[in-house]
mmCIF file of C-alpha atoms and ligand atoms in Angstrom:
data_model
loop_
_atom_site.group_PDB
_atom_site.id
_atom_site.type_symbol
_atom_site.label_atom_id
_atom_site.label_comp_id
_atom_site.label_asym_id
_atom_site.label_seq_id
_atom_site.Cartn_x
_atom_site.Cartn_y
_atom_site.Cartn_z
ATOM 1 C CA MET Z 1 30.069 -12.275 22.487
ATOM 2 C CA GLU Z 2 27.291 -13.821 20.288
ATOM 3 C CA ILE Z 3 24.598 -11.050 19.922
ATOM 4 C CA ARG Z 4 21.077 -12.406 20.671
ATOM 5 C CA TYR Z 5 18.047 -11.169 18.910
ATOM 6 C CA ASN Z 6 14.671 -10.876 20.233
ATOM 7 C CA GLU Z 7 12.526 -13.892 19.379
ATOM 8 C CA LYS Z 8 9.915 -11.699 17.546
ATOM 9 C CA LEU Z 9 12.657 -10.320 15.295
ATOM 10 C CA LYS Z 10 13.576 -14.073 14.433
ATOM 11 C CA LYS Z 11 9.746 -14.544 13.616
ATOM 12 C CA LEU Z 12 9.784 -11.821 10.914
ATOM 13 C CA PRO Z 13 10.313 -13.225 7.264
ATOM 14 C CA PRO Z 14 13.030 -11.276 5.426
ATOM 15 C CA TYR Z 15 11.549 -8.070 4.438
ATOM 16 C CA LEU Z 16 10.363 -9.054 0.720
ATOM 17 C CA PHE Z 17 11.421 -5.696 -0.908
ATOM 18 C CA ILE Z 18 14.847 -5.465 0.613
ATOM 19 C CA GLU Z 19 15.549 -8.909 -0.772
ATOM 20 C CA ILE Z 20 14.330 -8.055 -4.326
ATOM 21 C CA ASP Z 21 16.378 -4.940 -4.208
ATOM 22 C CA ARG Z 22 19.506 -7.034 -3.350
ATOM 23 C CA LYS Z 23 18.850 -9.460 -6.273
ATOM 24 C CA LYS Z 24 18.405 -6.368 -8.480
ATOM 25 C CA LYS Z 25 21.772 -4.919 -7.400
ATOM 26 C CA GLU Z 26 23.566 -8.266 -7.645
ATOM 27 C CA ALA Z 27 22.319 -8.455 -11.345
ATOM 28 C CA ILE Z 28 23.171 -4.790 -12.067
ATOM 29 C CA ASN Z 29 26.724 -5.424 -10.637
ATOM 30 C CA LYS Z 30 27.181 -8.426 -13.223
ATOM 31 C CA GLY Z 31 26.128 -5.935 -15.969
ATOM 32 C CA ALA Z 32 22.735 -6.736 -16.833
ATOM 33 C CA ASP Z 33 20.341 -3.994 -18.219
ATOM 34 C CA ILE Z 34 17.658 -4.329 -15.690
ATOM 35 C CA ILE Z 35 14.213 -3.443 -16.063
ATOM 36 C CA SER Z 36 12.865 -3.022 -12.548
ATOM 37 C CA LEU Z 37 9.132 -3.682 -12.093
ATOM 38 C CA GLY Z 38 9.590 -5.078 -8.566
ATOM 39 C CA VAL Z 39 9.129 -2.293 -5.756
ATOM 40 C CA GLY Z 40 6.271 0.036 -5.838
ATOM 41 C CA ASP Z 41 8.257 3.240 -5.588
ATOM 42 C CA PRO Z 42 7.407 5.692 -8.406
ATOM 43 C CA ASP Z 43 10.086 6.873 -10.949
ATOM 44 C CA MET Z 44 8.849 10.244 -11.475
ATOM 45 C CA PRO Z 45 10.256 13.203 -9.455
ATOM 46 C CA THR Z 46 8.069 15.033 -7.003
ATOM 47 C CA PRO Z 47 6.293 17.845 -8.524
ATOM 48 C CA GLU Z 48 8.156 21.147 -8.746
ATOM 49 C CA HIS Z 49 5.821 23.342 -6.737
ATOM 50 C CA ILE Z 50 6.046 20.819 -3.809
ATOM 51 C CA VAL Z 51 9.861 20.791 -4.049
ATOM 52 C CA LYS Z 52 9.969 24.454 -4.159
ATOM 53 C CA SER Z 53 7.572 24.715 -0.980
ATOM 54 C CA MET Z 54 10.002 22.550 0.823
ATOM 55 C CA GLN Z 55 13.038 24.610 -0.088
ATOM 56 C CA GLU Z 56 11.277 27.582 1.443
ATOM 57 C CA ALA Z 57 10.091 25.678 4.541
ATOM 58 C CA VAL Z 58 13.414 24.134 5.332
ATOM 59 C CA ALA Z 59 14.848 27.705 5.574
ATOM 60 C CA LYS Z 60 12.656 28.652 8.392
ATOM 61 C CA PRO Z 61 14.290 28.448 11.874
ATOM 62 C CA THR Z 62 10.739 27.642 13.335
ATOM 63 C CA ASN Z 63 10.841 24.309 11.454
ATOM 64 C CA HIS Z 64 14.155 23.173 12.878
ATOM 65 C CA GLN Z 65 12.964 22.163 16.256
ATOM 66 C CA TYR Z 66 11.178 18.801 17.265
ATOM 67 C CA PRO Z 67 7.741 18.987 15.850
ATOM 68 C CA PHE Z 68 6.079 16.877 18.451
ATOM 69 C CA GLY Z 69 2.528 15.688 18.492
ATOM 70 C CA VAL Z 70 -0.250 14.878 15.983
ATOM 71 C CA GLY Z 71 0.904 17.374 13.205
ATOM 72 C CA LEU Z 72 0.640 21.113 12.555
ATOM 73 C CA PRO Z 73 -2.890 22.439 12.541
ATOM 74 C CA SER Z 74 -2.134 23.658 9.007
ATOM 75 C CA TYR Z 75 -1.395 20.134 7.836
ATOM 76 C CA ARG Z 76 -4.390 18.613 9.535
ATOM 77 C CA ASN Z 77 -6.678 21.377 8.067
ATOM 78 C CA ALA Z 78 -5.369 20.794 4.497
ATOM 79 C CA VAL Z 79 -5.961 16.939 5.001
ATOM 80 C CA ALA Z 80 -9.700 17.715 6.108
ATOM 81 C CA GLU Z 81 -10.190 20.105 3.192
ATOM 82 C CA TRP Z 82 -8.752 17.507 0.880
ATOM 83 C CA TYR Z 83 -10.812 14.823 2.364
ATOM 84 C CA LYS Z 84 -13.882 16.853 2.028
ATOM 85 C CA LYS Z 85 -13.344 17.667 -1.667
ATOM 86 C CA ARG Z 86 -12.332 14.151 -2.673
ATOM 87 C CA PHE Z 87 -14.672 11.947 -0.397
ATOM 88 C CA ASN Z 88 -17.390 14.500 0.684
ATOM 89 C CA VAL Z 89 -16.328 13.353 4.418
ATOM 90 C CA ASN Z 90 -16.273 15.806 7.128
ATOM 91 C CA LEU Z 91 -12.942 15.555 9.553
ATOM 92 C CA SER Z 92 -12.266 17.717 12.548
ATOM 93 C CA PRO Z 93 -8.739 18.314 13.404
ATOM 94 C CA ASP Z 94 -8.800 15.931 16.374
ATOM 95 C CA GLU Z 95 -9.555 13.044 13.774
ATOM 96 C CA VAL Z 96 -6.367 13.383 11.906
ATOM 97 C CA CYS Z 97 -2.812 12.609 12.913
ATOM 98 C CA ALA Z 98 0.245 13.167 10.725
ATOM 99 C CA LEU Z 99 2.471 9.996 10.248
ATOM 100 C CA VAL Z 100 6.046 9.393 9.305
ATOM 101 C CA GLY Z 101 4.709 7.702 6.018
ATOM 102 C CA SER Z 102 1.430 5.581 6.376
ATOM 103 C CA LYS Z 103 3.656 2.684 7.114
ATOM 104 C CA GLU Z 104 4.767 3.984 10.298
ATOM 105 C CA GLY Z 105 1.124 4.153 11.600
ATOM 106 C CA ILE Z 106 0.166 0.931 10.031
ATOM 107 C CA GLY Z 107 2.936 -0.727 11.923
ATOM 108 C CA HIS Z 108 2.229 1.140 15.254
ATOM 109 C CA ILE Z 109 -1.624 0.755 15.454
ATOM 110 C CA HIS Z 110 -1.157 -2.776 16.987
ATOM 111 C CA LEU Z 111 0.779 -1.265 19.979
ATOM 112 C CA GLY Z 112 -2.298 0.778 20.776
ATOM 113 C CA PHE Z 113 -5.044 -1.755 20.649
ATOM 114 C CA ILE Z 114 -3.478 -5.429 20.571
ATOM 115 C CA ASN Z 115 -2.778 -7.220 23.773
ATOM 116 C CA PRO Z 116 -0.949 -10.697 23.820
ATOM 117 C CA GLY Z 117 -3.349 -13.339 22.264
ATOM 118 C CA ASP Z 118 -5.631 -10.860 20.558
ATOM 119 C CA VAL Z 119 -6.253 -11.695 16.920
ATOM 120 C CA VAL Z 120 -5.512 -9.366 13.928
ATOM 121 C CA LEU Z 121 -7.397 -10.168 10.627
ATOM 122 C CA ILE Z 122 -4.907 -9.690 7.868
ATOM 123 C CA PRO Z 123 -5.466 -9.948 3.982
ATOM 124 C CA GLU Z 124 -3.197 -12.116 2.224
ATOM 125 C CA PRO Z 125 -1.470 -11.630 -0.102
ATOM 126 C CA GLY Z 126 -0.902 -8.065 1.326
ATOM 127 C CA TYR Z 127 1.431 -5.586 2.448
ATOM 128 C CA PRO Z 128 3.800 -7.213 4.983
ATOM 129 C CA VAL Z 129 3.576 -4.501 7.598
ATOM 130 C CA TYR Z 130 0.112 -5.469 8.866
ATOM 131 C CA ASN Z 131 1.624 -8.850 10.092
ATOM 132 C CA THR Z 132 5.045 -7.160 11.347
ATOM 133 C CA GLY Z 133 2.945 -4.838 13.781
ATOM 134 C CA THR Z 134 1.005 -8.072 14.979
ATOM 135 C CA ILE Z 135 4.118 -9.904 15.791
ATOM 136 C CA PHE Z 136 5.934 -6.861 17.645
ATOM 137 C CA SER Z 137 2.460 -6.810 19.590
ATOM 138 C CA ASP Z 138 2.285 -10.533 20.624
ATOM 139 C CA GLY Z 139 -0.921 -10.614 18.518
ATOM 140 C CA VAL Z 140 -2.068 -13.612 16.648
ATOM 141 C CA PRO Z 141 -2.527 -13.166 12.846
ATOM 142 C CA TYR Z 142 -5.369 -14.749 11.135
ATOM 143 C CA PHE Z 143 -4.793 -14.591 7.472
ATOM 144 C CA MET Z 144 -7.866 -13.852 5.190
ATOM 145 C CA PRO Z 145 -7.162 -15.223 1.740
ATOM 146 C CA LEU Z 146 -7.887 -12.741 -1.166
ATOM 147 C CA LEU Z 147 -8.975 -14.879 -3.996
ATOM 148 C CA GLU Z 148 -9.892 -14.169 -7.397
ATOM 149 C CA LYS Z 149 -13.452 -15.878 -7.260
ATOM 150 C CA ASN Z 150 -14.216 -13.409 -4.598
ATOM 151 C CA ASN Z 151 -13.009 -10.532 -6.457
ATOM 152 C CA PHE Z 152 -9.843 -10.324 -4.253
ATOM 153 C CA LEU Z 153 -12.192 -9.307 -1.320
ATOM 154 C CA PRO Z 154 -11.865 -11.258 2.059
ATOM 155 C CA ASP Z 155 -14.863 -13.385 2.725
ATOM 156 C CA LEU Z 156 -15.824 -12.267 6.224
ATOM 157 C CA ASP Z 157 -18.354 -14.861 6.657
ATOM 158 C CA SER Z 158 -15.798 -17.726 6.451
ATOM 159 C CA ILE Z 159 -13.771 -16.658 9.474
ATOM 160 C CA PRO Z 160 -14.460 -19.082 12.118
ATOM 161 C CA GLU Z 161 -16.514 -17.868 15.120
ATOM 162 C CA ASP Z 162 -13.779 -18.554 17.767
ATOM 163 C CA VAL Z 163 -11.425 -16.427 15.550
ATOM 164 C CA VAL Z 164 -13.823 -13.605 15.255
ATOM 165 C CA LYS Z 165 -14.462 -13.503 19.056
ATOM 166 C CA LYS Z 166 -10.623 -12.933 19.671
ATOM 167 C CA ALA Z 167 -10.272 -10.377 16.880
ATOM 168 C CA LYS Z 168 -9.530 -6.834 17.733
ATOM 169 C CA LEU Z 169 -8.204 -5.365 14.518
ATOM 170 C CA ILE Z 170 -8.980 -6.141 10.826
ATOM 171 C CA PHE Z 171 -6.854 -4.671 7.964
ATOM 172 C CA VAL Z 172 -8.192 -3.977 4.449
ATOM 173 C CA ASN Z 173 -6.522 -2.361 1.669
ATOM 174 C CA TYR Z 174 -8.123 -0.978 -1.464
ATOM 175 C CA PRO Z 175 -7.062 -0.350 -4.029
ATOM 176 C CA ASN Z 176 -5.182 -3.319 -3.207
ATOM 177 C CA ASN Z 177 -1.675 -3.926 -3.298
ATOM 178 C CA PRO Z 178 -0.789 -6.469 -4.796
ATOM 179 C CA THR Z 179 -4.065 -7.704 -6.658
ATOM 180 C CA ALA Z 180 -5.023 -4.202 -7.849
ATOM 181 C CA ALA Z 181 -8.585 -4.969 -6.958
ATOM 182 C CA VAL Z 182 -10.968 -2.123 -5.639
ATOM 183 C CA ALA Z 183 -13.781 -2.640 -3.171
ATOM 184 C CA PRO Z 184 -17.355 -2.003 -3.958
ATOM 185 C CA ARG Z 185 -19.772 -0.182 -1.716
ATOM 186 C CA GLU Z 186 -21.494 -3.559 -0.568
ATOM 187 C CA PHE Z 187 -18.324 -4.663 0.733
ATOM 188 C CA TYR Z 188 -17.778 -1.548 2.913
ATOM 189 C CA ILE Z 189 -21.200 -1.627 4.246
ATOM 190 C CA LYS Z 190 -20.846 -5.157 5.176
ATOM 191 C CA LEU Z 191 -17.513 -4.717 6.775
ATOM 192 C CA ILE Z 192 -18.731 -1.934 8.938
ATOM 193 C CA GLU Z 193 -21.578 -4.088 10.039
ATOM 194 C CA PHE Z 194 -19.203 -6.982 10.949
ATOM 195 C CA ALA Z 195 -16.817 -4.808 12.750
ATOM 196 C CA LYS Z 196 -19.435 -3.071 14.883
ATOM 197 C CA LYS Z 197 -21.148 -6.411 15.600
ATOM 198 C CA ASN Z 198 -17.828 -7.959 16.828
ATOM 199 C CA SER Z 199 -16.222 -4.702 18.265
ATOM 200 C CA ILE Z 200 -13.389 -5.090 15.854
ATOM 201 C CA ILE Z 201 -11.497 -1.951 14.999
ATOM 202 C CA VAL Z 202 -11.126 -1.503 11.114
ATOM 203 C CA ALA Z 203 -7.780 -0.198 9.623
ATOM 204 C CA ALA Z 204 -8.377 0.717 5.977
ATOM 205 C CA ASP Z 205 -5.103 1.283 3.953
ATOM 206 C CA ALA Z 206 -5.873 3.545 1.182
ATOM 207 C CA ALA Z 207 -2.253 4.221 0.325
ATOM 208 C CA TYR Z 208 -3.292 4.076 -3.436
ATOM 209 C CA SER Z 209 -6.589 5.909 -3.392
ATOM 210 C CA GLU Z 210 -5.570 8.322 -5.874
ATOM 211 C CA ILE Z 211 -3.993 5.963 -8.547
ATOM 212 C CA TYR Z 212 -7.073 5.314 -10.632
ATOM 213 C CA TYR Z 213 -7.953 4.921 -14.265
ATOM 214 C CA ASN Z 214 -11.439 5.816 -14.579
ATOM 215 C CA GLU Z 215 -12.976 9.263 -13.274
ATOM 216 C CA ASN Z 216 -16.378 7.646 -12.881
ATOM 217 C CA GLU Z 217 -15.157 4.840 -10.725
ATOM 218 C CA LYS Z 218 -12.811 6.543 -8.132
ATOM 219 C CA PRO Z 219 -11.810 4.510 -5.177
ATOM 220 C CA LEU Z 220 -14.039 4.967 -2.107
ATOM 221 C CA SER Z 221 -13.090 5.877 1.282
ATOM 222 C CA LEU Z 222 -14.464 3.859 4.004
ATOM 223 C CA LEU Z 223 -15.316 6.946 5.935
ATOM 224 C CA GLU Z 224 -17.879 7.745 3.411
ATOM 225 C CA PHE Z 225 -20.294 5.072 4.882
ATOM 226 C CA PRO Z 226 -22.623 5.452 7.849
ATOM 227 C CA GLY Z 227 -21.185 4.291 11.285
ATOM 228 C CA ALA Z 228 -17.773 4.262 9.842
ATOM 229 C CA LYS Z 229 -16.441 6.783 12.316
ATOM 230 C CA GLU Z 230 -17.568 4.728 15.436
ATOM 231 C CA ILE Z 231 -15.049 2.052 14.699
ATOM 232 C CA CYS Z 232 -12.711 2.804 11.667
ATOM 233 C CA VAL Z 233 -9.635 4.727 10.753
ATOM 234 C CA GLU Z 234 -8.311 5.039 7.222
ATOM 235 C CA PHE Z 235 -4.404 5.408 6.472
ATOM 236 C CA HIS Z 236 -3.450 7.783 3.540
ATOM 237 C CA SER Z 237 -0.057 8.501 2.164
ATOM 238 C CA LEU Z 238 1.429 11.134 0.176
ATOM 239 C CA SER Z 239 3.995 8.740 -1.206
ATOM 240 C CA LYS Z 240 2.395 7.390 -4.300
ATOM 241 C CA THR Z 241 0.101 10.256 -4.940
ATOM 242 C CA TYR Z 242 2.705 12.906 -5.423
ATOM 243 C CA ASN Z 243 6.011 10.676 -5.888
ATOM 244 C CA MET Z 244 7.132 11.510 -2.216
ATOM 245 C CA THR Z 245 7.911 8.167 -0.976
ATOM 246 C CA GLY Z 246 11.414 9.377 0.300
ATOM 247 C CA TRP Z 247 9.767 12.255 2.234
ATOM 248 C CA ARG Z 248 7.965 10.100 4.566
ATOM 249 C CA ILE Z 249 4.585 11.533 5.212
ATOM 250 C CA GLY Z 250 0.979 10.312 5.535
ATOM 251 C CA TRP Z 251 -1.780 10.452 8.059
ATOM 252 C CA VAL Z 252 -4.365 8.523 9.701
ATOM 253 C CA CYS Z 253 -7.922 9.605 10.176
ATOM 254 C CA GLY Z 254 -11.361 8.571 11.402
ATOM 255 C CA ASN Z 255 -12.522 7.630 14.811
ATOM 256 C CA LYS Z 256 -11.014 10.186 17.276
ATOM 257 C CA ASP Z 257 -10.266 7.825 20.142
ATOM 258 C CA ILE Z 258 -8.279 5.457 17.770
ATOM 259 C CA VAL Z 259 -6.416 8.189 16.324
ATOM 260 C CA ALA Z 260 -5.538 9.315 19.889
ATOM 261 C CA GLY Z 261 -4.378 5.783 20.686
ATOM 262 C CA ILE Z 262 -2.211 5.983 17.704
ATOM 263 C CA ALA Z 263 -0.855 9.262 18.621
ATOM 264 C CA LYS Z 264 -0.118 8.030 22.015
ATOM 265 C CA VAL Z 265 2.102 5.314 20.733
ATOM 266 C CA LYS Z 266 3.890 7.770 18.517
ATOM 267 C CA ASP Z 267 4.500 10.219 21.208
ATOM 268 C CA ASN Z 268 6.724 7.538 22.707
ATOM 269 C CA TYR Z 269 8.296 6.418 19.610
ATOM 270 C CA ASP Z 270 8.944 9.464 17.612
ATOM 271 C CA SER Z 271 8.746 13.054 17.659
ATOM 272 C CA GLY Z 272 6.588 13.831 14.652
ATOM 273 C CA VAL Z 273 7.002 14.555 11.230
ATOM 274 C CA PHE Z 274 9.474 17.269 10.106
ATOM 275 C CA GLN Z 275 7.575 20.501 10.039
ATOM 276 C CA ALA Z 276 9.015 21.353 6.626
ATOM 277 C CA VAL Z 277 7.672 18.246 5.183
ATOM 278 C CA GLN Z 278 4.218 18.867 6.576
ATOM 279 C CA GLU Z 279 4.346 22.434 5.092
ATOM 280 C CA ALA Z 280 5.292 21.045 1.806
ATOM 281 C CA ALA Z 281 2.472 18.304 1.898
ATOM 282 C CA VAL Z 282 0.045 21.205 2.670
ATOM 283 C CA THR Z 283 1.163 22.658 -0.642
ATOM 284 C CA ALA Z 284 0.758 19.094 -2.225
ATOM 285 C CA LEU Z 285 -2.777 18.813 -1.004
ATOM 286 C CA ALA Z 286 -4.060 22.415 -1.225
ATOM 287 C CA SER Z 287 -2.666 23.209 -4.788
ATOM 288 C CA SER Z 288 -4.001 22.229 -8.157
ATOM 289 C CA GLN Z 289 -4.207 18.380 -8.467
ATOM 290 C CA LYS Z 290 -3.169 18.604 -12.062
ATOM 291 C CA CYS Z 291 0.236 16.809 -11.251
ATOM 292 C CA VAL Z 292 -1.816 13.714 -10.000
ATOM 293 C CA GLU Z 293 -3.922 13.777 -13.174
ATOM 294 C CA ASP Z 294 -0.978 13.684 -15.305
ATOM 295 C CA ALA Z 295 0.831 10.885 -13.304
ATOM 296 C CA ARG Z 296 -2.689 8.949 -13.569
ATOM 297 C CA LYS Z 297 -2.422 9.535 -17.547
ATOM 298 C CA ILE Z 298 1.175 8.166 -17.419
ATOM 299 C CA TYR Z 299 0.344 5.087 -15.431
ATOM 300 C CA LYS Z 300 -2.610 4.507 -17.557
ATOM 301 C CA GLU Z 301 -0.325 4.452 -20.695
ATOM 302 C CA ARG Z 302 2.149 2.122 -18.908
ATOM 303 C CA ARG Z 303 -0.707 -0.229 -17.710
ATOM 304 C CA ASP Z 304 -2.209 -0.641 -21.333
ATOM 305 C CA ALA Z 305 1.280 -1.389 -22.645
ATOM 306 C CA LEU Z 306 1.985 -4.013 -20.256
ATOM 307 C CA VAL Z 307 -1.391 -5.593 -19.911
ATOM 308 C CA GLU Z 308 -1.906 -5.581 -23.652
ATOM 309 C CA GLY Z 309 1.471 -6.963 -24.289
ATOM 310 C CA LEU Z 310 1.152 -9.725 -21.862
ATOM 311 C CA GLN Z 311 -2.244 -10.710 -23.078
ATOM 312 C CA LYS Z 312 -1.024 -10.854 -26.633
ATOM 313 C CA LEU Z 313 1.701 -13.302 -25.304
ATOM 314 C CA GLY Z 314 -1.046 -15.439 -23.756
ATOM 315 C CA TRP Z 315 -0.729 -14.312 -20.165
ATOM 316 C CA GLU Z 316 -3.901 -14.350 -18.095
ATOM 317 C CA VAL Z 317 -3.963 -10.654 -16.722
ATOM 318 C CA ASN Z 318 -6.832 -8.570 -15.802
ATOM 319 C CA LEU Z 319 -6.716 -4.743 -16.691
ATOM 320 C CA PRO Z 320 -6.542 -3.081 -13.236
ATOM 321 C CA LYS Z 321 -9.024 -0.273 -12.466
ATOM 322 C CA ALA Z 322 -6.474 1.285 -9.814
ATOM 323 C CA SER Z 323 -3.116 1.146 -8.170
ATOM 324 C CA PHE Z 324 0.128 0.946 -10.344
ATOM 325 C CA TYR Z 325 0.234 -2.690 -9.980
ATOM 326 C CA VAL Z 326 -0.513 -5.580 -12.535
ATOM 327 C CA TRP Z 327 -1.470 -8.784 -11.050
ATOM 328 C CA ALA Z 328 -0.562 -11.569 -13.596
ATOM 329 C CA LYS Z 329 -1.234 -15.154 -13.446
ATOM 330 C CA VAL Z 330 2.115 -16.996 -14.276
ATOM 331 C CA PRO Z 331 2.358 -19.465 -17.194
ATOM 332 C CA LYS Z 332 0.874 -22.928 -16.462
ATOM 333 C CA GLU Z 333 3.241 -25.537 -14.523
ATOM 334 C CA TYR Z 334 5.285 -22.790 -13.051
ATOM 335 C CA SER Z 335 5.439 -21.473 -9.613
ATOM 336 C CA SER Z 336 5.642 -17.875 -8.824
ATOM 337 C CA SER Z 337 9.157 -18.176 -7.676
ATOM 338 C CA GLN Z 338 10.259 -20.031 -10.833
ATOM 339 C CA VAL Z 339 8.814 -17.292 -12.957
ATOM 340 C CA VAL Z 340 10.361 -14.558 -11.159
ATOM 341 C CA SER Z 341 13.748 -16.206 -11.325
ATOM 342 C CA ARG Z 342 13.541 -16.945 -15.058
ATOM 343 C CA LEU Z 343 12.434 -13.443 -15.850
ATOM 344 C CA LEU Z 344 15.388 -11.950 -13.942
ATOM 345 C CA GLU Z 345 17.945 -14.597 -15.369
ATOM 346 C CA GLU Z 346 16.616 -14.637 -18.920
ATOM 347 C CA ALA Z 347 15.168 -11.243 -19.535
ATOM 348 C CA SER Z 348 16.837 -9.083 -16.619
ATOM 349 C CA ILE Z 349 13.171 -8.063 -15.485
ATOM 350 C CA VAL Z 350 12.664 -7.778 -11.848
ATOM 351 C CA CYS Z 351 9.234 -8.350 -10.603
ATOM 352 C CA THR Z 352 7.564 -9.643 -7.355
ATOM 353 C CA PRO Z 353 6.607 -13.296 -6.768
ATOM 354 C CA GLY Z 354 3.033 -13.302 -5.641
ATOM 355 C CA ASN Z 355 3.527 -15.866 -3.058
ATOM 356 C CA GLY Z 356 6.110 -13.476 -1.186
ATOM 357 C CA MET Z 357 3.178 -11.536 -0.164
ATOM 358 C CA GLY Z 358 1.149 -14.429 1.116
ATOM 359 C CA LYS Z 359 0.269 -18.102 0.147
ATOM 360 C CA SER Z 360 -2.832 -17.278 -1.893
ATOM 361 C CA GLY Z 361 -0.462 -15.198 -4.110
ATOM 362 C CA GLU Z 362 0.860 -18.267 -5.279
ATOM 363 C CA GLY Z 363 0.591 -18.674 -9.065
ATOM 364 C CA TYR Z 364 0.807 -14.879 -9.668
ATOM 365 C CA VAL Z 365 3.551 -12.190 -10.049
ATOM 366 C CA ARG Z 366 3.365 -8.549 -9.539
ATOM 367 C CA PHE Z 367 4.590 -6.070 -11.936
ATOM 368 C CA ALA Z 368 5.000 -2.397 -10.760
ATOM 369 C CA LEU Z 369 4.329 0.179 -13.400
ATOM 370 C CA THR Z 370 7.441 2.150 -12.285
ATOM 371 C CA VAL Z 371 9.317 2.657 -15.476
ATOM 372 C CA GLY Z 372 8.423 4.301 -18.807
ATOM 373 C CA VAL Z 373 6.362 3.020 -21.770
ATOM 374 C CA SER Z 374 9.338 2.330 -23.849
ATOM 375 C CA ARG Z 375 10.974 0.113 -21.265
ATOM 376 C CA ILE Z 376 7.747 -1.627 -20.622
ATOM 377 C CA LYS Z 377 7.644 -2.499 -24.237
ATOM 378 C CA GLU Z 378 11.065 -3.613 -24.191
ATOM 379 C CA ALA Z 379 10.196 -5.850 -21.234
ATOM 380 C CA VAL Z 380 7.311 -7.443 -23.079
ATOM 381 C CA GLU Z 381 9.632 -7.903 -26.188
ATOM 382 C CA ARG Z 382 12.106 -9.781 -23.919
ATOM 383 C CA ILE Z 383 9.266 -11.874 -22.472
ATOM 384 C CA SER Z 384 8.045 -12.866 -26.026
ATOM 385 C CA LYS Z 385 11.485 -14.310 -26.585
ATOM 386 C CA MET Z 386 11.203 -16.778 -23.641
ATOM 387 C CA ARG Z 387 9.662 -20.226 -24.043
ATOM 388 C CA TRP Z 388 7.206 -21.651 -21.480
ATOM 389 C CA LYS Z 389 6.161 -25.284 -21.284
ATOM 390 C CA ASP Z 390 2.573 -24.593 -22.380
ATOM 391 C CA THR Z 391 3.015 -22.078 -25.097
HETATM 392 C C1 PLP R 1 -0.473 -1.283 0.562
HETATM 393 C C2 PLP R 1 0.413 -0.087 1.161
HETATM 394 N N1 PLP R 1 0.190 0.519 2.387
HETATM 395 C C3 PLP R 1 1.097 1.476 2.823
HETATM 396 C C4 PLP R 1 2.194 1.499 2.040
HETATM 397 C C5 PLP R 1 3.253 2.531 2.916
HETATM 398 O O1 PLP R 1 3.420 3.666 2.103
HETATM 399 P P1 PLP R 1 4.181 4.927 2.820
HETATM 400 O O2 PLP R 1 4.877 4.480 4.113
HETATM 401 O O3 PLP R 1 5.296 5.318 1.783
HETATM 402 O O4 PLP R 1 3.127 5.965 2.872
HETATM 403 C C6 PLP R 1 2.598 0.952 1.077
HETATM 404 C C7 PLP R 1 3.991 1.173 0.329
HETATM 405 O O5 PLP R 1 4.353 0.349 -0.486
HETATM 406 C C8 PLP R 1 1.718 0.033 0.692
HETATM 407 O O6 PLP R 1 1.895 -0.752 -0.494
#
């Protein structure tokens, strides 16, 4: 029998990072010494005190049953306390829901709020899951280009009125993947005004909020702004902050009715986050944040090595203020895909084509700072040996 797939599944583009991983493995099998700057998965281990806390938590029989629901009170309290310290925002426990990684909530929010034909406003280039959830819920994506001339912020005024009228959900993501942009206060104020005026739920993806390079310019939370809790939720993740991508834990917080809608969808899809992981996450959030500071220093060294190295070779690259990505313009007369292929074939370097994350990403490649400084320098050295038409 020929297996027939759901039409929605057919509409999904191949999941970009799985494709990149496949190509990387193929090259490794051929014996290439690959420098992997493709997928945004931290190479550093989870800090020891978090691992130790997990080891203790996993041994407790009370953690062996279905976790169910919105998360342990201790986890939601730890989130609230962390939020207060970091953003000076008060959250009550019913304004927080644990997620199986922020991707899970980002992919599921549509099922709570999007009916067939509703428009979802999606930044592009951007994290692919904003669109995946839209397709699965029979929503209609409207892509908002993130352009350098607008500081990689969506231009809300340029969205046609008929699209705005049908829009029920807007995603924003700062610090941004892939452009590494951060959002200024004015943008958030305008966004809240726009959302309230047009009754559009705002889903702010703050997965990279803790990877920043300047203590005086910490990324903001959308929930810091007046009126945000009327219409906004924010997604957070422990993945990048504490090198916990494999553990699958994050949270959504903000407007309690929106949080409740997401929780209701989740009740019918999964049975919550493994409680031992939640307990370890409490340790992560409530202990000293020195491990995060140390990670920031490491990313900064890597960022400087790559950006300075590429700039010396004549590449146009801005110094990112946050995230662990470097968004670089490709040499003139080449497309993103051509550059990615040449880097892989001639220098055994894996990176992400900008256009793979949205058409406005054409002309850029994304490098993830997920290898040590010496390997980054090696990558720059390899690139320096390549010849491009305009150099
Ligand atoms: C912008 C953005 N949001 C959310 C996520 C999801 O992270 P997680 O599900 O590990 O919390 C990622 C992962 O790469 C991301 O890049």
